[in-house]
Coordinates of C-alpha atoms in Angstrom, one line a residue:
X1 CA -11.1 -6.2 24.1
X2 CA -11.5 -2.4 22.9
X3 CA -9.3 0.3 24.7
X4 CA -11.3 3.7 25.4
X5 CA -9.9 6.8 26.8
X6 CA -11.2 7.4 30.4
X7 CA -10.8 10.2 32.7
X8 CA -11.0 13.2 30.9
X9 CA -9.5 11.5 27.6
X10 CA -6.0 9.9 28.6
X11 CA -6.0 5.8 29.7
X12 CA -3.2 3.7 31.1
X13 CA -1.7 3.0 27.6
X14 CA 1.7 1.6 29.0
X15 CA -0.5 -1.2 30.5
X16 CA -1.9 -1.5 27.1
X17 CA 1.8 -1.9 25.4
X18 CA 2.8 -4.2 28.0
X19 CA 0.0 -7.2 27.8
X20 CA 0.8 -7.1 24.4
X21 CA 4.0 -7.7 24.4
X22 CA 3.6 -10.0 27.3
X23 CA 1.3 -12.2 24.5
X24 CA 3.6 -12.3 21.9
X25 CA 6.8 -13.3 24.1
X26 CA 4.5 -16.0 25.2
X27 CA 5.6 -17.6 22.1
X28 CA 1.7 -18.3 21.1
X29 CA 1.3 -15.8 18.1
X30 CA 4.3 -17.9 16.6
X31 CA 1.9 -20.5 16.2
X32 CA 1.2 -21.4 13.0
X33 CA -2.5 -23.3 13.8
X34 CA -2.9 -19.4 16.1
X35 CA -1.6 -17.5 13.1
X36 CA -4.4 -19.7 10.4
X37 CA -7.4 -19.2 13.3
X38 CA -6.8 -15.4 13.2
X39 CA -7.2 -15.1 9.4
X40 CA -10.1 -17.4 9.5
X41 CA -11.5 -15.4 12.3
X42 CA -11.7 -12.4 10.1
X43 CA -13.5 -14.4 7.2
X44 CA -16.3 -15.3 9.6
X45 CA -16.2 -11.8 10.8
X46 CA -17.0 -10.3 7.3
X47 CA -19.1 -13.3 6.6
X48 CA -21.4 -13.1 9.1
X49 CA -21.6 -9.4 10.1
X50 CA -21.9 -8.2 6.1
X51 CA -24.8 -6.3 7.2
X52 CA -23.2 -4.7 9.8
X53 CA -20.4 -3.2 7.7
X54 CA -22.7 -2.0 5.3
X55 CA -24.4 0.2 7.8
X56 CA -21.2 1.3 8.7
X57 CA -19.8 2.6 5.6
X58 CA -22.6 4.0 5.0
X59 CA -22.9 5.9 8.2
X60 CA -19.7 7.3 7.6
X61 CA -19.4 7.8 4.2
X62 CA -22.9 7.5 2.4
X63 CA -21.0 4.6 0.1
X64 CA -23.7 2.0 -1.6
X65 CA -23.5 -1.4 -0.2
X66 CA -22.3 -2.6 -3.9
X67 CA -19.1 0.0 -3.6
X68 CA -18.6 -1.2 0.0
X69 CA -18.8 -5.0 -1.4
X70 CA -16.2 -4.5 -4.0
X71 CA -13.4 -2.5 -2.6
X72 CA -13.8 -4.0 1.0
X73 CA -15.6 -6.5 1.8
X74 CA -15.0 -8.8 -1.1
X75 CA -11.3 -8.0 -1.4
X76 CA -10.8 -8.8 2.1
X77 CA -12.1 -11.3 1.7
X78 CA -10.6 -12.8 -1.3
X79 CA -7.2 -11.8 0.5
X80 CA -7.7 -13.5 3.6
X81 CA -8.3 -16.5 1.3
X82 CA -5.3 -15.8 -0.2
X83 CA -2.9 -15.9 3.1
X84 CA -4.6 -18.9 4.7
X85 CA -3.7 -20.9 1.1
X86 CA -0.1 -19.5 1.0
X87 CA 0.5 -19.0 4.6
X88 CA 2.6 -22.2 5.2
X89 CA 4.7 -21.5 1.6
X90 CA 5.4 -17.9 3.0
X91 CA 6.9 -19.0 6.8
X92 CA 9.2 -21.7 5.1
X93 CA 11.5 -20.2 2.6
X94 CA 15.2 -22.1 2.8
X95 CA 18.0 -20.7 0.6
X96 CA 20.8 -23.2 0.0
X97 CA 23.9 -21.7 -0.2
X98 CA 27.7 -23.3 -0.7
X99 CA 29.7 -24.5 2.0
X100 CA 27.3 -23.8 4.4
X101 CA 23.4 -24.5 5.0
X102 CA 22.3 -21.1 4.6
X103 CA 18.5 -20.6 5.4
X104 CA 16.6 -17.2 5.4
X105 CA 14.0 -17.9 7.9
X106 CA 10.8 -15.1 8.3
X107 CA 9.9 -14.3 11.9
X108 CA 7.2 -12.3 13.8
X109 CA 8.7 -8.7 14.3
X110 CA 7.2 -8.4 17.5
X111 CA 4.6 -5.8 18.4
X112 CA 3.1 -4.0 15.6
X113 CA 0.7 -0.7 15.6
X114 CA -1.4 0.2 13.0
X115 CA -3.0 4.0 11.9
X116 CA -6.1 3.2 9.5
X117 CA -7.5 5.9 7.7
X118 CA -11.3 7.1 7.1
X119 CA -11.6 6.8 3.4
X120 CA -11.7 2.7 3.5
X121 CA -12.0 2.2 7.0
X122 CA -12.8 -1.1 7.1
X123 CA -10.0 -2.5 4.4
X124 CA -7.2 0.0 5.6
X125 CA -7.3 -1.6 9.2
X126 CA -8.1 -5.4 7.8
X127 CA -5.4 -5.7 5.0
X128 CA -2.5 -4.8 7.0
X129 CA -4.1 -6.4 10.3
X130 CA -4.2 -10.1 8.5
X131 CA -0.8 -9.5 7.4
X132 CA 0.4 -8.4 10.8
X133 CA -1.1 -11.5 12.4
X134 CA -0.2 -13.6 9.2
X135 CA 3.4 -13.1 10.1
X136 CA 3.1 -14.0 13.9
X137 CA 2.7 -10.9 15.6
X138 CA 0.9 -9.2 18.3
X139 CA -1.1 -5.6 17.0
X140 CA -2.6 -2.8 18.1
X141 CA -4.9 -1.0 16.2
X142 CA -5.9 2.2 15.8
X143 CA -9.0 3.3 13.7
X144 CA -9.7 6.4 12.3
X145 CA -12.2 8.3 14.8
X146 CA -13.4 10.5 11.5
X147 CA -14.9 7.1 10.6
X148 CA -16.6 6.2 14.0
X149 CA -19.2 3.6 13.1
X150 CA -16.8 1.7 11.2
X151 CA -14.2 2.2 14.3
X152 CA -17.2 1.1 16.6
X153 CA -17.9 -1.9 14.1
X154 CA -14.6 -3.1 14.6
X155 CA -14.0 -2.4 18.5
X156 CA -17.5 -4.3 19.4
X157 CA -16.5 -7.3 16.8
X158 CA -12.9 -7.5 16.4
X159 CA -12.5 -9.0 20.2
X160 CA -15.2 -12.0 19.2
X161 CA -13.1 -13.1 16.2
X162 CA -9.4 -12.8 17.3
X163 CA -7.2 -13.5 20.0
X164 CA -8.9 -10.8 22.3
X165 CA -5.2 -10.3 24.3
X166 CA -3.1 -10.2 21.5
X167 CA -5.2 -8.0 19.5
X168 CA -6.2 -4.7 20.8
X169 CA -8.8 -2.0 19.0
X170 CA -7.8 1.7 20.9
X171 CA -10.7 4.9 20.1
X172 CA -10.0 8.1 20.2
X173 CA -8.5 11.4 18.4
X174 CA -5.0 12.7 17.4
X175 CA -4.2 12.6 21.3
X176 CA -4.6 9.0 21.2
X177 CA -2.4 8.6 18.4
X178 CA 0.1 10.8 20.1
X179 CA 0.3 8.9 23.3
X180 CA 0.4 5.1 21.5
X181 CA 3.2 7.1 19.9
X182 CA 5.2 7.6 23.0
X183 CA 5.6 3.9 23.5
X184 CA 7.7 1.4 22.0
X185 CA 6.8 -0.6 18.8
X186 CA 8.3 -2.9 16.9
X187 CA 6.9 -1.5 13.7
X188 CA 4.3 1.1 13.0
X189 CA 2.3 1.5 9.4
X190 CA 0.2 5.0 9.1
X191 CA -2.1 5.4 6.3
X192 CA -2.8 8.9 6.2
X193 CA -1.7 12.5 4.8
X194 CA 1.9 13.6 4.9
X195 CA 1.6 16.2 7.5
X196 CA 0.6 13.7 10.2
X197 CA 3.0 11.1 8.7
X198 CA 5.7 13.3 9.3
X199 CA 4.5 13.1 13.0
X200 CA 4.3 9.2 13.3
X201 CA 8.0 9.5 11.7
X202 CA 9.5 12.1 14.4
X203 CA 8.1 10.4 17.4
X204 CA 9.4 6.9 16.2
X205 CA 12.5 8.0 15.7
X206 CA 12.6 8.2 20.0
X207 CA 12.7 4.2 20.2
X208 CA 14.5 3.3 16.6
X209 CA 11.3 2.5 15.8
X210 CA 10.8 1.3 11.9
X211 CA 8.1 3.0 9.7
X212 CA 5.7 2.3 6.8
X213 CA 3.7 5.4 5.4
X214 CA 0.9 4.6 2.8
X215 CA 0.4 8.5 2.1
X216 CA -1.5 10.3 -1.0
X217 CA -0.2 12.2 -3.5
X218 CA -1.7 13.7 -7.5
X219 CA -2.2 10.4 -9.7
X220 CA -2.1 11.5 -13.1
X221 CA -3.9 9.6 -15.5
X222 CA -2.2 10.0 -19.2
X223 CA -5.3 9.6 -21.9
X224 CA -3.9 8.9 -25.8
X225 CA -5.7 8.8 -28.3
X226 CA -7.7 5.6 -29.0
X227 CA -9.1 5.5 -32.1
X228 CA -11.9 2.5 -31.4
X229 CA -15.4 3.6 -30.4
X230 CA -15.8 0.5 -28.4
X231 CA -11.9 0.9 -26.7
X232 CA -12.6 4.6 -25.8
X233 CA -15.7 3.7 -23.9
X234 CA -14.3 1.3 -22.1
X235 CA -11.3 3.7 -21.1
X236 CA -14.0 6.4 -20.4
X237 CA -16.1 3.7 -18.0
X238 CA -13.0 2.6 -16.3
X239 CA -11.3 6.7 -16.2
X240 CA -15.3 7.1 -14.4
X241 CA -15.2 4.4 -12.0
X242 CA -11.6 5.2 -10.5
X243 CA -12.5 8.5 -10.1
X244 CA -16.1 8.7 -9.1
X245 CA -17.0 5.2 -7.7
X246 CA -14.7 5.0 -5.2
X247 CA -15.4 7.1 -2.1
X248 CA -16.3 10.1 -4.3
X249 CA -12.6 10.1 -5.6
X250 CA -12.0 10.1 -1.6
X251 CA -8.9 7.9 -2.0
X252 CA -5.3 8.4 -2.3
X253 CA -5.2 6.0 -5.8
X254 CA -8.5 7.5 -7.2
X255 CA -7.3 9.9 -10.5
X256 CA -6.3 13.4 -9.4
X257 CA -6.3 14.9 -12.9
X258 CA -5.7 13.5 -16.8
X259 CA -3.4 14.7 -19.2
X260 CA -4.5 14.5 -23.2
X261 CA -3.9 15.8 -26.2
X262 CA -5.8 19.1 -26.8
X263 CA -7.2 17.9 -30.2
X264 CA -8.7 15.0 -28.1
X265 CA -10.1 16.9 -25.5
X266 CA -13.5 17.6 -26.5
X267 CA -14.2 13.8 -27.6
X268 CA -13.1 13.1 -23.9
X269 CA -15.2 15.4 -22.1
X270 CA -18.3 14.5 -23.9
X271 CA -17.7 10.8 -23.3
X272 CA -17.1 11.4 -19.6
X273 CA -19.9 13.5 -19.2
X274 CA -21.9 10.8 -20.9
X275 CA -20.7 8.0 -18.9
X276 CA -21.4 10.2 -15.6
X277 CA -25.2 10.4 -16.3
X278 CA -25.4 6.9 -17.1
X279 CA -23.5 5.7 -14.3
X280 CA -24.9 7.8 -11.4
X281 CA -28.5 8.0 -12.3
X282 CA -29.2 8.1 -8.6
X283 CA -27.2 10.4 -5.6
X284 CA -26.9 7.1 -3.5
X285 CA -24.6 5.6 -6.6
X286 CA -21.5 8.0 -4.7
X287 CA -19.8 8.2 -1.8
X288 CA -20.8 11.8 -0.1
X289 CA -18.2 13.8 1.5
X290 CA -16.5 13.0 4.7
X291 CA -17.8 16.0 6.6
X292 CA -18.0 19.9 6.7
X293 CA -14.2 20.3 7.1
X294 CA -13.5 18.3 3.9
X295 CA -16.6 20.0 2.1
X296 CA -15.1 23.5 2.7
X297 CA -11.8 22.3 1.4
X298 CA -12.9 21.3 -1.3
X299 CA -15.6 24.0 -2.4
X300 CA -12.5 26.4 -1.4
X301 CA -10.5 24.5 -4.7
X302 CA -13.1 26.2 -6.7
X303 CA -13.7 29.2 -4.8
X304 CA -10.8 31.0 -6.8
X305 CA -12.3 32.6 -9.7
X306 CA -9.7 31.4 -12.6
X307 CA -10.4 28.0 -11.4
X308 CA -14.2 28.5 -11.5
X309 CA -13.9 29.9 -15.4
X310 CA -12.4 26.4 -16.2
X311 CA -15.9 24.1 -15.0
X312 CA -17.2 22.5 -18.3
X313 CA -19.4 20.1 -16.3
X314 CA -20.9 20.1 -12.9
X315 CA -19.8 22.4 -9.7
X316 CA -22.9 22.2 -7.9
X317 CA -22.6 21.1 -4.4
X318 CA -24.5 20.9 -1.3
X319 CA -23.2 21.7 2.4
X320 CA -26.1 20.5 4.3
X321 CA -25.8 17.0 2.2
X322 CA -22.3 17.0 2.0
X323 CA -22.3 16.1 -1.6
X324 CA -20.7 17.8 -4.6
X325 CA -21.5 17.2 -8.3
X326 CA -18.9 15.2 -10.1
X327 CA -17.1 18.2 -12.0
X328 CA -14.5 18.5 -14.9
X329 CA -12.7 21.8 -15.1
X330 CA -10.5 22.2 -18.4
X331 CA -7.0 23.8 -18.0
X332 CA -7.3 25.7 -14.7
X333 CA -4.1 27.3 -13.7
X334 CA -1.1 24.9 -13.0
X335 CA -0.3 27.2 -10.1
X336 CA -3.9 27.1 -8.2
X337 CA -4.7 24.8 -5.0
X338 CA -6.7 22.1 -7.5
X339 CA -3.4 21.2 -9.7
X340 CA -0.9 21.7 -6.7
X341 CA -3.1 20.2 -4.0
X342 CA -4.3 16.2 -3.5
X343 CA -7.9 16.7 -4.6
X344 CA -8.9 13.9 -2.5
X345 CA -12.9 14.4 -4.0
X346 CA -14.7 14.1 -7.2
X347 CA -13.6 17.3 -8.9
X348 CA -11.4 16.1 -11.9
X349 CA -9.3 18.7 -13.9
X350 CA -8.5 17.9 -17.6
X351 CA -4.6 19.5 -18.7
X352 CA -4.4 19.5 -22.2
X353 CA -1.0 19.0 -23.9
X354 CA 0.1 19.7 -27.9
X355 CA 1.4 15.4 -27.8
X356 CA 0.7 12.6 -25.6
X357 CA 4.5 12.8 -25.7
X358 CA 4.6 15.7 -23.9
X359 CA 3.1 14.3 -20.9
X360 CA 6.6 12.9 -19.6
X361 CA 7.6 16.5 -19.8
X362 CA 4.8 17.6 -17.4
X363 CA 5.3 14.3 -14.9
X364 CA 9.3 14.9 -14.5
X365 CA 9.8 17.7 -12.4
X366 CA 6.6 16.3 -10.0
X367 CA 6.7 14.9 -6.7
X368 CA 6.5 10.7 -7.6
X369 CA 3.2 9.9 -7.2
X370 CA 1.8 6.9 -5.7
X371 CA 0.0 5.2 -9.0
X372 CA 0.5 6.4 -12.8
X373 CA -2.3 5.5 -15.2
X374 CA -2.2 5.6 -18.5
X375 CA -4.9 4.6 -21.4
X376 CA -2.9 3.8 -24.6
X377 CA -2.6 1.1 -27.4
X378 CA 1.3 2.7 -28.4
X379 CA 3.7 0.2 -26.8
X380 CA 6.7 2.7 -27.3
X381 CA 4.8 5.3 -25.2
X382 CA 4.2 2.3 -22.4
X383 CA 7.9 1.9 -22.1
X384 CA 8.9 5.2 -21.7
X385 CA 6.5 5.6 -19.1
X386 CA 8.1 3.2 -17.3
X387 CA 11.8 3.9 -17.8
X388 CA 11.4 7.9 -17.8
X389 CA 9.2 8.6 -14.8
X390 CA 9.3 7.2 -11.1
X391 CA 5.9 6.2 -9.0
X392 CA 4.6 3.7 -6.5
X393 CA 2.9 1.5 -9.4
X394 CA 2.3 1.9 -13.0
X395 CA -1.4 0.7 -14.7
X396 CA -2.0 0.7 -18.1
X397 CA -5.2 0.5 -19.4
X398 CA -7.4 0.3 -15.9
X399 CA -6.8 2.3 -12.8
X400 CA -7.1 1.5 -9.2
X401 CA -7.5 -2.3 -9.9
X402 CA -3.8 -2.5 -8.3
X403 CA -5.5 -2.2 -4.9
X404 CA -7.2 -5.3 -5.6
X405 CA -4.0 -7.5 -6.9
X406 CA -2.3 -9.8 -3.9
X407 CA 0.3 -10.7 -5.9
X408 CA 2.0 -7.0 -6.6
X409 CA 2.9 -4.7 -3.8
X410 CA 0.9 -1.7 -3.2
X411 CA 3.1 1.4 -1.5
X412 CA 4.3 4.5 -2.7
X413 CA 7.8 6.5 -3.3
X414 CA 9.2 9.2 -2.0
X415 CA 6.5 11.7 -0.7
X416 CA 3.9 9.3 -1.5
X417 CA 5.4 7.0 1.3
X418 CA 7.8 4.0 1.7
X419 CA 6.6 0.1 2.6
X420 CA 4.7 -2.1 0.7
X421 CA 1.8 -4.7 1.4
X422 CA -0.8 -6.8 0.9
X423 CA -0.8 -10.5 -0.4
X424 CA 3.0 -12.0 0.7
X425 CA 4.0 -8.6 1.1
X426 CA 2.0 -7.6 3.9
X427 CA 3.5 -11.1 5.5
X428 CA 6.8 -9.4 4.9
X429 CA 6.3 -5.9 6.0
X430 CA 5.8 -7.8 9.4
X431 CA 8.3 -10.4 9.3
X432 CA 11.9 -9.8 10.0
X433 CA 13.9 -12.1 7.7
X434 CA 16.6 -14.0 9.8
X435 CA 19.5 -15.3 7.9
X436 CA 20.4 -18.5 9.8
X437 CA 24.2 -20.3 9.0
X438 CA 24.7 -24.2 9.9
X439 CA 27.8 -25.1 9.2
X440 CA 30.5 -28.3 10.5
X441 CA 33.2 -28.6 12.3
X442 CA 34.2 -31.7 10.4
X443 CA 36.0 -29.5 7.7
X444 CA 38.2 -26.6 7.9
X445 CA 39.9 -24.3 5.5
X446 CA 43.1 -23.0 7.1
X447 CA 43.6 -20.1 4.4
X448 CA 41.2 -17.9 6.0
X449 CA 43.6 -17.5 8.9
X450 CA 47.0 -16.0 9.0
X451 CA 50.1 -16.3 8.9
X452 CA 49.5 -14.2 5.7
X453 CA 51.4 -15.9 2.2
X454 CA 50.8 -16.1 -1.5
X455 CA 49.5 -19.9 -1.4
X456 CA 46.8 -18.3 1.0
X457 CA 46.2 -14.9 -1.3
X458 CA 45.5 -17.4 -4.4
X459 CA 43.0 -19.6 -2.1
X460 CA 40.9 -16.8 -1.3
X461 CA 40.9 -15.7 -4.9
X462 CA 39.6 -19.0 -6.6
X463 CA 37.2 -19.2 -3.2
X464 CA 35.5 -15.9 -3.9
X465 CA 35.3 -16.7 -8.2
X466 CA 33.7 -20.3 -7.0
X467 CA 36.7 -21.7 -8.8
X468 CA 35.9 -24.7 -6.8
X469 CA 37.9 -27.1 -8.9
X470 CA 41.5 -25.1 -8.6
X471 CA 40.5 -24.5 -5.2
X472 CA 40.2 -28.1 -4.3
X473 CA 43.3 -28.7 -6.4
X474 CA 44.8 -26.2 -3.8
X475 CA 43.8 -28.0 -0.4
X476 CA 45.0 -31.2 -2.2
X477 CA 48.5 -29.8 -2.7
X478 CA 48.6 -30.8 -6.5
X479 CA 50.7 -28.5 -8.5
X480 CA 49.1 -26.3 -11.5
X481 CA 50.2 -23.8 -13.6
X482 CA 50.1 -20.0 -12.4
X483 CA 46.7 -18.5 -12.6
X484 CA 46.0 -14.7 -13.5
X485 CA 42.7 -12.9 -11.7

């Protein structure tokens, strides 16, 4: 059942911890049939309350019920079918290894708590939720309350689905957070922005407690020049679509700014521009604002007059609404808030380079961000990409589709966070993987043990090069010539 604060805001969270953890040392969530009912649970969750999470999202974030199809519903969906098909392949992974049986066997970490974030409030709880329960585990989760119908969507239907006691939905601010924090986990995973992350990390380090931080970061997106009318479109639609159709650009893999060629910059622009008034022919085709806060933040990026002078497109925006125009600025200054800053909204900035080449320049000396996109046909230019720079994932050609992919990980690197999930690696972020040793007594090698001699010193040598037939030579006592290692 859901978990609200009482009496002025705090609620026995101990208690909470503890009937958790009381469930999973029950040995049930071990289960595989338990572990399969939980994923199908949240199939017929999605399934049958569709409506329901589309007047969610939009509550909280004005998204389209198409938008909220694709990048949640639908891919949850598709990657909950995914687990329940692989599940059994993923718990039962032997490795054989010589002279013993040597197994690596997954199992449940224990107790896990999850942070959500706002942005994709429904997939950011779900995907690593499925995983969490995939692996055998017990969770807590915690949605974001700066998404409250989606929280209250999942608090009323989360308990009907799952395992009602060994799932747990707690409300509630940063407070909350802070107190669920106090307790001992067995793993946490925070989706949100570096400064609270930092947070998450300093309080876990109190128990020991292990970490995964999904955080954001400035996902350039590298644009050569394509030559093909048809092949430039497509890049534009798809440059369009990761940037505006997702959350207003509200999202921590949407594009943060593009890098081109200066000779190319004009065609760009008046491709994007064009593809902006095809695609969003209507205000409810994007994502508004998260609220007034976020708005000011924003507006504040262009408040600063150099960064004003560089708007070839849009800029208009609307505080009672909470929408702002989809906007392209051209070269503001690389030292103002909008090209230092995550953007984290639909204002795009163009930075125009003398060679594609000397993108890798600009990308260097930045903090590794979690995706790097790049639109190119040169396959010399690909590889250098990904030899000569460091990031979470690398997409060439698309952007954001890696979100959607179960069979790569999706995390970041250094400031853009650590962990990886969904598809088997969500199963892993959860699992511990136990190396288990069967060995028999029947047979014994007596040159592990002193007393110490030569005979024993060219055993262990042929043992550890897997010179298995001098070393059975050896235990035989046949003589052979002198070898040399």
């Amino acid at each position: 059942m859901e978990e609200k604060p009482q009496n002025g805001g705090s609620f026995c969270l101990g208690g909470l911890v503890a009937g958790v953890r009381e469930v999973h040392e029950s040995g049930r969530t071990k289960e595989m049939e338990w572990r399969q009912a939980q994923i199908r649970g949240l199939i017929r969750m999605l399934t049958e309350e569709e409506d329901a999470v589309f007047d969610a999202l939009h509550e909280d974030l004005g998204k389209h019920r198409v938008e909220s199809f694709r990048d949640e519903v639908g891919n949850l969906v598709k990657s909950f079918r995914n687990t329940l098909q692989n599940l059994k392949k993923w718990a039962d992974t032997p490795l054989i290894s010589f002279p013993c049986n040597a197994m690596v066997v997954p199992e449940p970490i224990g107790v896990v708590l999850i942070f959500s974030c706002w942005n994709l409030p429904l997939g950011l709880a779900l995907e690593p939720l499925s995983g969490a329960l995939a692996a055998g585990n017990a969770v807590v989760l915690k949605p974001s309350e700066l998404a409250p119908s989606t929280a209250a969507f999942l608090a009323a239907n989360l308990p009907k689905y799952l395992d009602a006691k060994a799932v747990k939905i707690v409300q509630g601010g940063p407070e909350v957070g802070e107190g669920l924090m106090e307790h001992r986990w067995d793993k946490v995973l925070f989706t949100g922005n570096a400064r609270v992350g930092r947070i998450i990390m300093t309080k876990a380090a109190k128990h020991l407690t292990p970490v995964a931080l999904e955080l954001g970061s400035k996902c350039p997106c590298i644009v050569d020049r394509i030559n093909s009318k048809w092949e430039c479109q497509v890049a534009v639609n798809r440059i369009v679509g990761a940037k505006w159709s997702t959350c207003a650009g509200q999202a921590c893999i949407a594009i943060d700014y593009i890098l081109v060629e200066e000779q190319f910059a004009p065609i760009l622009i008046e491709l994007l521009v064009s593809t902006l008034e095809r695609f969003f022919t209507k205000p409810e085709y994007m994502a508004r604002i998260l609220n007034e806060k976020h708005f000011d933040r924003l507006a504040n990026l262009l408040a600063d007059h150099r960064v004003a002078s560089s708007i070839v497109h849009g800029g208009g925006a609307n505080r009672k609404t909470l929408t702002i125009e989809p906007t392209i600025l051209l070269d503001p200054p690389l030292d103002s808030d909008i090209m230092t800053e995550e953007i984290f909204g639909p204002l795009l900035p163009i930075i125009t380079v003398k060679k594609t080449e000397d993108c890798l320049a600009f990308l260097k000396p930045k903090p590794k961000p979690l995706a790097i996109y790049a639109f190119t046909k040169d396959e010399k230019l690909k590889q250098r990409i990904i030899a000569e720079t460091s990031s979470g994932c690398v997409t060439f050609n698309d952007a954001i589709v890696q979100y959607g992919l179960d069979t790569v990980p999706f995390g970041g690197i250094g400031a853009s966070g650590f962990g990886q999930y969904h598809g088997k690696y969500t199963f892993e972020l959860f699992s511990h993987r136990k190396a288990v040793i069967k060995r028999s007594l029947w047979v014994e090698f007596m040159f592990r043990y002193p007393p110490w001699d030569e005979y024993r010193m060219r055993m262990l040598r042929r043992a550890f090069r897997f010179d298995y037939v001098s070393l059975v030579l050896g235990l035989l006592g046949l003589r052979q010539h002198d070898f040399k290692f």
